[in-house]
CSV table of C-alpha atoms in Angstrom, one decimal:
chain,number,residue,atom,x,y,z
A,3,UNK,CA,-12.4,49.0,-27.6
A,4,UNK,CA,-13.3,50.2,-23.8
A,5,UNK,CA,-15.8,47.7,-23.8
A,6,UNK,CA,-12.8,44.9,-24.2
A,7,UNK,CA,-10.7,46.8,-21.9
A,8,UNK,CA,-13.6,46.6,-19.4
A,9,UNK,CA,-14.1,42.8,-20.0
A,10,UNK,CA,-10.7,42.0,-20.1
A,11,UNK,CA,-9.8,44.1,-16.5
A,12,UNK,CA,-13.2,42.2,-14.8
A,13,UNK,CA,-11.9,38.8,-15.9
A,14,UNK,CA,-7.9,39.4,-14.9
A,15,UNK,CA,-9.8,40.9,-11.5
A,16,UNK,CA,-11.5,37.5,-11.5
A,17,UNK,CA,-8.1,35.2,-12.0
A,18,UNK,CA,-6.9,37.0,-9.0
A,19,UNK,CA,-9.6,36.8,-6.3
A,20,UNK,CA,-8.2,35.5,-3.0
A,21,UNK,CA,-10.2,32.5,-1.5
A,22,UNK,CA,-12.8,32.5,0.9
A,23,UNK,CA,-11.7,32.2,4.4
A,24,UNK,CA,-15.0,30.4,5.4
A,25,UNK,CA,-15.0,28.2,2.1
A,26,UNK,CA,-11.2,27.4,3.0
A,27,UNK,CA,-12.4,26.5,6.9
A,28,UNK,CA,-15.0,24.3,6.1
A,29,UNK,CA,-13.2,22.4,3.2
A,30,UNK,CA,-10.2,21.4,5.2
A,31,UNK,CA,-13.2,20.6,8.1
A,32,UNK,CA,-15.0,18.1,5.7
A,33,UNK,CA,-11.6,16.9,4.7
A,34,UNK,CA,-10.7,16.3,8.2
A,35,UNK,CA,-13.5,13.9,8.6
A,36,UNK,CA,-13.6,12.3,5.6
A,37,UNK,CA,-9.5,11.5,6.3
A,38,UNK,CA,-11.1,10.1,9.4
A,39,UNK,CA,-12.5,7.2,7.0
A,40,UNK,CA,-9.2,7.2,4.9
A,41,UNK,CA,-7.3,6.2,8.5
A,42,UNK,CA,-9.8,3.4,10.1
A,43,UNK,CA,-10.1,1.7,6.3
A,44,UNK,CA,-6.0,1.6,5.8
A,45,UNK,CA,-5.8,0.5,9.6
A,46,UNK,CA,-8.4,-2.2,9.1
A,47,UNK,CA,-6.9,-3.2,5.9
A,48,UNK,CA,-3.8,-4.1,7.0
A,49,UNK,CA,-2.3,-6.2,10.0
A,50,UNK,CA,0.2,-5.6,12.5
A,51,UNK,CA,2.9,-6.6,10.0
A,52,UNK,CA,2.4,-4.5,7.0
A,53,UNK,CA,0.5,-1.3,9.0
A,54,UNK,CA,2.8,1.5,8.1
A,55,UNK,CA,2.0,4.7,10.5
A,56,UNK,CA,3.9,6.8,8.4
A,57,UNK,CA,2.6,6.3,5.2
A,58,UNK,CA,-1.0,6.5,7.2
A,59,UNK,CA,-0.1,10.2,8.6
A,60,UNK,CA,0.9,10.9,5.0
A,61,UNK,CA,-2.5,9.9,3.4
A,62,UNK,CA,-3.9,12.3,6.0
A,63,UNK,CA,-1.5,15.1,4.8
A,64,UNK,CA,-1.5,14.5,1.5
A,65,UNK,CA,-5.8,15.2,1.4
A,66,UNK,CA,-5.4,18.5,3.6
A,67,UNK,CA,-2.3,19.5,1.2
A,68,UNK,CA,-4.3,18.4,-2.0
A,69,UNK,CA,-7.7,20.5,-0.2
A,70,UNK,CA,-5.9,23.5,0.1
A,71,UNK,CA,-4.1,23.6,-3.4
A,72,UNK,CA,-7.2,22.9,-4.9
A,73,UNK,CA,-9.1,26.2,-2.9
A,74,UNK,CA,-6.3,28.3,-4.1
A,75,UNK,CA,-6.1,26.6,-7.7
A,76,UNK,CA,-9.9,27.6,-8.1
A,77,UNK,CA,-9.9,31.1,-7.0
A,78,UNK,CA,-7.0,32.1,-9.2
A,79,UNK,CA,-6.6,30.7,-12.7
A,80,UNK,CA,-3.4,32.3,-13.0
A,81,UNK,CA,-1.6,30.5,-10.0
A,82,UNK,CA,-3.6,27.7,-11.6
A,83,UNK,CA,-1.3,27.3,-14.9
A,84,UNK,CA,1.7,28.2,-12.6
A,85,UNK,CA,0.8,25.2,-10.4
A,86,UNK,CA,0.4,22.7,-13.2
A,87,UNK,CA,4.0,23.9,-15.0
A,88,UNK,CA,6.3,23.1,-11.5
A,89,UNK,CA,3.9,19.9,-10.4
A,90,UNK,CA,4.9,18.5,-14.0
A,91,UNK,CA,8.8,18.6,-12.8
A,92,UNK,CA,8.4,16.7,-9.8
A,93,UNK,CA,9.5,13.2,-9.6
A,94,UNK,CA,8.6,10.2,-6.9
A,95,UNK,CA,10.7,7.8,-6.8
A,96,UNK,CA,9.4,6.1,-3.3
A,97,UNK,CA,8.6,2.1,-4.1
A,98,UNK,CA,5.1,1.0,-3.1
A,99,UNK,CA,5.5,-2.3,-1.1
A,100,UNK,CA,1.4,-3.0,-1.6
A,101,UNK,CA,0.0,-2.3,-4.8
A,102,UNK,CA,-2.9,-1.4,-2.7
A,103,UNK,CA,-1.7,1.3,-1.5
A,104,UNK,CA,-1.8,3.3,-5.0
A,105,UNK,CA,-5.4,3.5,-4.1
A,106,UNK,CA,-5.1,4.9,-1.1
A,107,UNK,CA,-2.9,7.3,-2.2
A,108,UNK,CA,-5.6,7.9,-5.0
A,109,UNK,CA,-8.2,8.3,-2.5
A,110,UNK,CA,-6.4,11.0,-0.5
A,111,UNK,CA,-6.3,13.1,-3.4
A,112,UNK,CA,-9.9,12.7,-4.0
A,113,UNK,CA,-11.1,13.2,-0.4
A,114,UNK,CA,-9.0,17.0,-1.4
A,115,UNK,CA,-11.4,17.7,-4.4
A,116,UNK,CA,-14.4,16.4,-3.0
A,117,UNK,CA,-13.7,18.8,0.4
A,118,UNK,CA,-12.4,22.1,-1.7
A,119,UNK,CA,-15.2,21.5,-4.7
A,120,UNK,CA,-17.9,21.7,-2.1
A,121,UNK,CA,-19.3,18.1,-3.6
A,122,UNK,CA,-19.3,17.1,0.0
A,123,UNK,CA,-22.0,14.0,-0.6
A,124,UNK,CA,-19.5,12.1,-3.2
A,125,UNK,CA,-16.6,12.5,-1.2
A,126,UNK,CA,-19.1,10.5,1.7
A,127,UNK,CA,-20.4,7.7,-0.3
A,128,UNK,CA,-17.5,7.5,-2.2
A,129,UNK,CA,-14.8,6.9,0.7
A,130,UNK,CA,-18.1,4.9,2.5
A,131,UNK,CA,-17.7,2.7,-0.4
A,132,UNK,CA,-13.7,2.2,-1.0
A,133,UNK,CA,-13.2,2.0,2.8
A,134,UNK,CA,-15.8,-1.2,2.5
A,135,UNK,CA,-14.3,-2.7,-0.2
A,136,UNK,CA,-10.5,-2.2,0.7
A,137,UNK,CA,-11.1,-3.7,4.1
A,138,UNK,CA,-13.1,-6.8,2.8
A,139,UNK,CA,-10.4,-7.3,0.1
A,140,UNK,CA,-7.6,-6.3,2.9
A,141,UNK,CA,-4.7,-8.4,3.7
A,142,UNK,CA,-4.9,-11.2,6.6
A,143,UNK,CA,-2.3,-12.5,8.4
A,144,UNK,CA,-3.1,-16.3,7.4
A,145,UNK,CA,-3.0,-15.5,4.0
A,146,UNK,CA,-0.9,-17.7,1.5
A,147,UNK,CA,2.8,-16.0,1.1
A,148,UNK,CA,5.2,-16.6,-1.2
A,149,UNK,CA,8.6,-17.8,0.9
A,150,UNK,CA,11.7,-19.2,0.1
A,151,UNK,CA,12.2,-22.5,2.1
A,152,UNK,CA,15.9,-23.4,2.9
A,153,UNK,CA,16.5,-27.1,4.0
A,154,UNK,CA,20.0,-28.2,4.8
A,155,UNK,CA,20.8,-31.3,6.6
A,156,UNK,CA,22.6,-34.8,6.0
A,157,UNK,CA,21.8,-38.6,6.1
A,158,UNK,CA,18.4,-38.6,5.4
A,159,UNK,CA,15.8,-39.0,2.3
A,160,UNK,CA,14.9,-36.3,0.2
A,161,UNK,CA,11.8,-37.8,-1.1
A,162,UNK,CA,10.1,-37.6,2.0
A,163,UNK,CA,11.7,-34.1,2.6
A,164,UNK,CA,10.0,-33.4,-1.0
A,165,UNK,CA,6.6,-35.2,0.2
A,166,UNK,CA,6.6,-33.0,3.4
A,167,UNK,CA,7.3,-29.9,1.2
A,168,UNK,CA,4.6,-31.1,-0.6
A,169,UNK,CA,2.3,-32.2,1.9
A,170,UNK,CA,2.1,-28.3,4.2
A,171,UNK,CA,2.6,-25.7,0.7
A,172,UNK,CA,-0.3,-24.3,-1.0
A,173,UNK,CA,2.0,-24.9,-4.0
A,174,UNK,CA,5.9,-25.5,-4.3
A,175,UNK,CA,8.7,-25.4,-6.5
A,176,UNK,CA,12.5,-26.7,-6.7
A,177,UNK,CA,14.9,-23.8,-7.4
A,178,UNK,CA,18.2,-25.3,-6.1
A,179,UNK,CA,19.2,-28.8,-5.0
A,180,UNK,CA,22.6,-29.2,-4.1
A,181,UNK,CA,23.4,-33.1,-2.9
A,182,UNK,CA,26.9,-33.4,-1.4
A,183,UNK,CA,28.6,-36.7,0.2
A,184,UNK,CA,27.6,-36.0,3.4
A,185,UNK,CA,25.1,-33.3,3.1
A,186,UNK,CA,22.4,-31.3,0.8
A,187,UNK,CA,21.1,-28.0,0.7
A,188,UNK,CA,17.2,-28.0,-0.8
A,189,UNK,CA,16.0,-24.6,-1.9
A,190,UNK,CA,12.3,-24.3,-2.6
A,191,UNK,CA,9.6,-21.4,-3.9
A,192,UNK,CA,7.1,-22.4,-1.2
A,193,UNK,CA,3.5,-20.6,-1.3
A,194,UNK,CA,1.9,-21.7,2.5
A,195,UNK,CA,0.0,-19.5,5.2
A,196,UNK,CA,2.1,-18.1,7.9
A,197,UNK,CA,0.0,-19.9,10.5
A,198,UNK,CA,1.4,-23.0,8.8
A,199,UNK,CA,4.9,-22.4,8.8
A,200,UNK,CA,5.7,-23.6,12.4
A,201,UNK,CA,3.8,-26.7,11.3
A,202,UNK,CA,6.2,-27.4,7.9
A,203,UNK,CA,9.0,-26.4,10.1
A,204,UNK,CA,8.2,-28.9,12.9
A,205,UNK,CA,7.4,-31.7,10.1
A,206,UNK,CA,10.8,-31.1,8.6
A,207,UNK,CA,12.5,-31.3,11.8
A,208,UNK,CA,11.1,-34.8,12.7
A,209,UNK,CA,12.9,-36.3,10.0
A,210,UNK,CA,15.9,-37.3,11.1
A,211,UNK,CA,19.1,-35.7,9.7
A,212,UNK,CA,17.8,-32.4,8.7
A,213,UNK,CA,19.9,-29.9,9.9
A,214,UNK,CA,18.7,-26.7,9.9
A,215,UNK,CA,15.4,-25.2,8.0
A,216,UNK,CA,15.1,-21.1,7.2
A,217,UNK,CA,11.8,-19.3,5.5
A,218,UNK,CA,13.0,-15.9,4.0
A,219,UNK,CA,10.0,-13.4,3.4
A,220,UNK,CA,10.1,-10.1,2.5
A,221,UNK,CA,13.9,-9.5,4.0
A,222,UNK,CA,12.6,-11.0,6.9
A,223,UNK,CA,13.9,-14.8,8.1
A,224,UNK,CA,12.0,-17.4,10.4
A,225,UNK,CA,14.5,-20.2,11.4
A,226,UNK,CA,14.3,-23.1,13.5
């Protein structure tokens, strides 16, 4: 019976050892640097448009925050199972414009457990290899967009309104067409490169009649 009273005291000593100040230094060091990586590949990623430096300074907090739960997690098992009951309650309700950025979000939280487990070579290669692949795969600012094309105007032929449309989209579809006495409105679902939409616009315009042309795009509206 002592002998289980022994064993029991050294493992409830062990649940409640405080963490090493130098382990706890040099984890949120390697973290630091490996953010580093985090930063450049999200910057890289994205252009000028869709760079968010707030949710960038976040992805560097949220490693140092998940580094230094994870060096107090491991030197307490106790504070461990507390941890884990009030995470479980916590709800995000924030909506993620770029589905991308799940990953990075992802790969802040492992940059924490690679810097507080001491597997300091994995948490190297690893964001080596993510920042590589998420800045090859990484928005560009020609890429095809989805857009909504608004065309109103009067006296003048929708077909060739339609073969212009037709002629400057990666790919295009009707969604309203409303044809009046003495005017239409034509909306379309265009697809097109934003380094084309001055072009479509300026095709439009050289057909006489047309009134007024609006792209919409993400809340965001390019008229001429």
């Amino acid at each position: 019976m002592e002998e289980l009273n022994e064993k029991m005291t050294e493992l409830l000593q062990e649940m409640t050892l405080s963490p090493d100040t130098a382990h706890v230094v040099t984890s949120l060091s390697v973290a630091l640097g490996l953010t580093l990586i985090l930063w450049i590949s999200y910057r890289l990623a994205n252009t000028e448009r869709t760079y968010q430096p707030r949710f960038a300074a976040t992805l560097v907090s949220l490693a140092l925050i998940s580094t230094i739960l994870m060096d107090l997690i491991q030197s307490n098992l106790a504070l461990s199972l507390g941890m884990l009951g009030s995470l479980s309650i916590v709800r995000f309700r924030t909506n993620i414009r770029d589905p991308r950025d799940i990953g990075f979000i992802f790969w802040s939280m492992a940059v924490g457990l690679a810097a507080s487990t001491g597997s300091y070579g994995i948490g190297l290669v690893g964001s080596l290899v993510l920042g590589l692949f998420l800045i090859l795969t990484g928005r560009r600012s020609n890429a095809p967009q989805d857009m909504m094309l608004v065309v109103r105007g009067s006296c003048t032929d929708l077909d060739r309104v339609s073969a212009v449309v037709e002629g400057g989209c990666v790919r295009h579809s009707v969604k309203a067409k409303n044809v009046l006495s003495d005017s239409f409105e034509l909306v379309y679902e265009v697809r097109l490169a934003t380094e084309q939409s001055n072009v479509l616009i300026r095709r439009l315009f050289e057909l006489e009649g047309i009134d007024s042309v609006n792209l919409l795009a993400e809340a965001k509206a390019v008229g001429a």
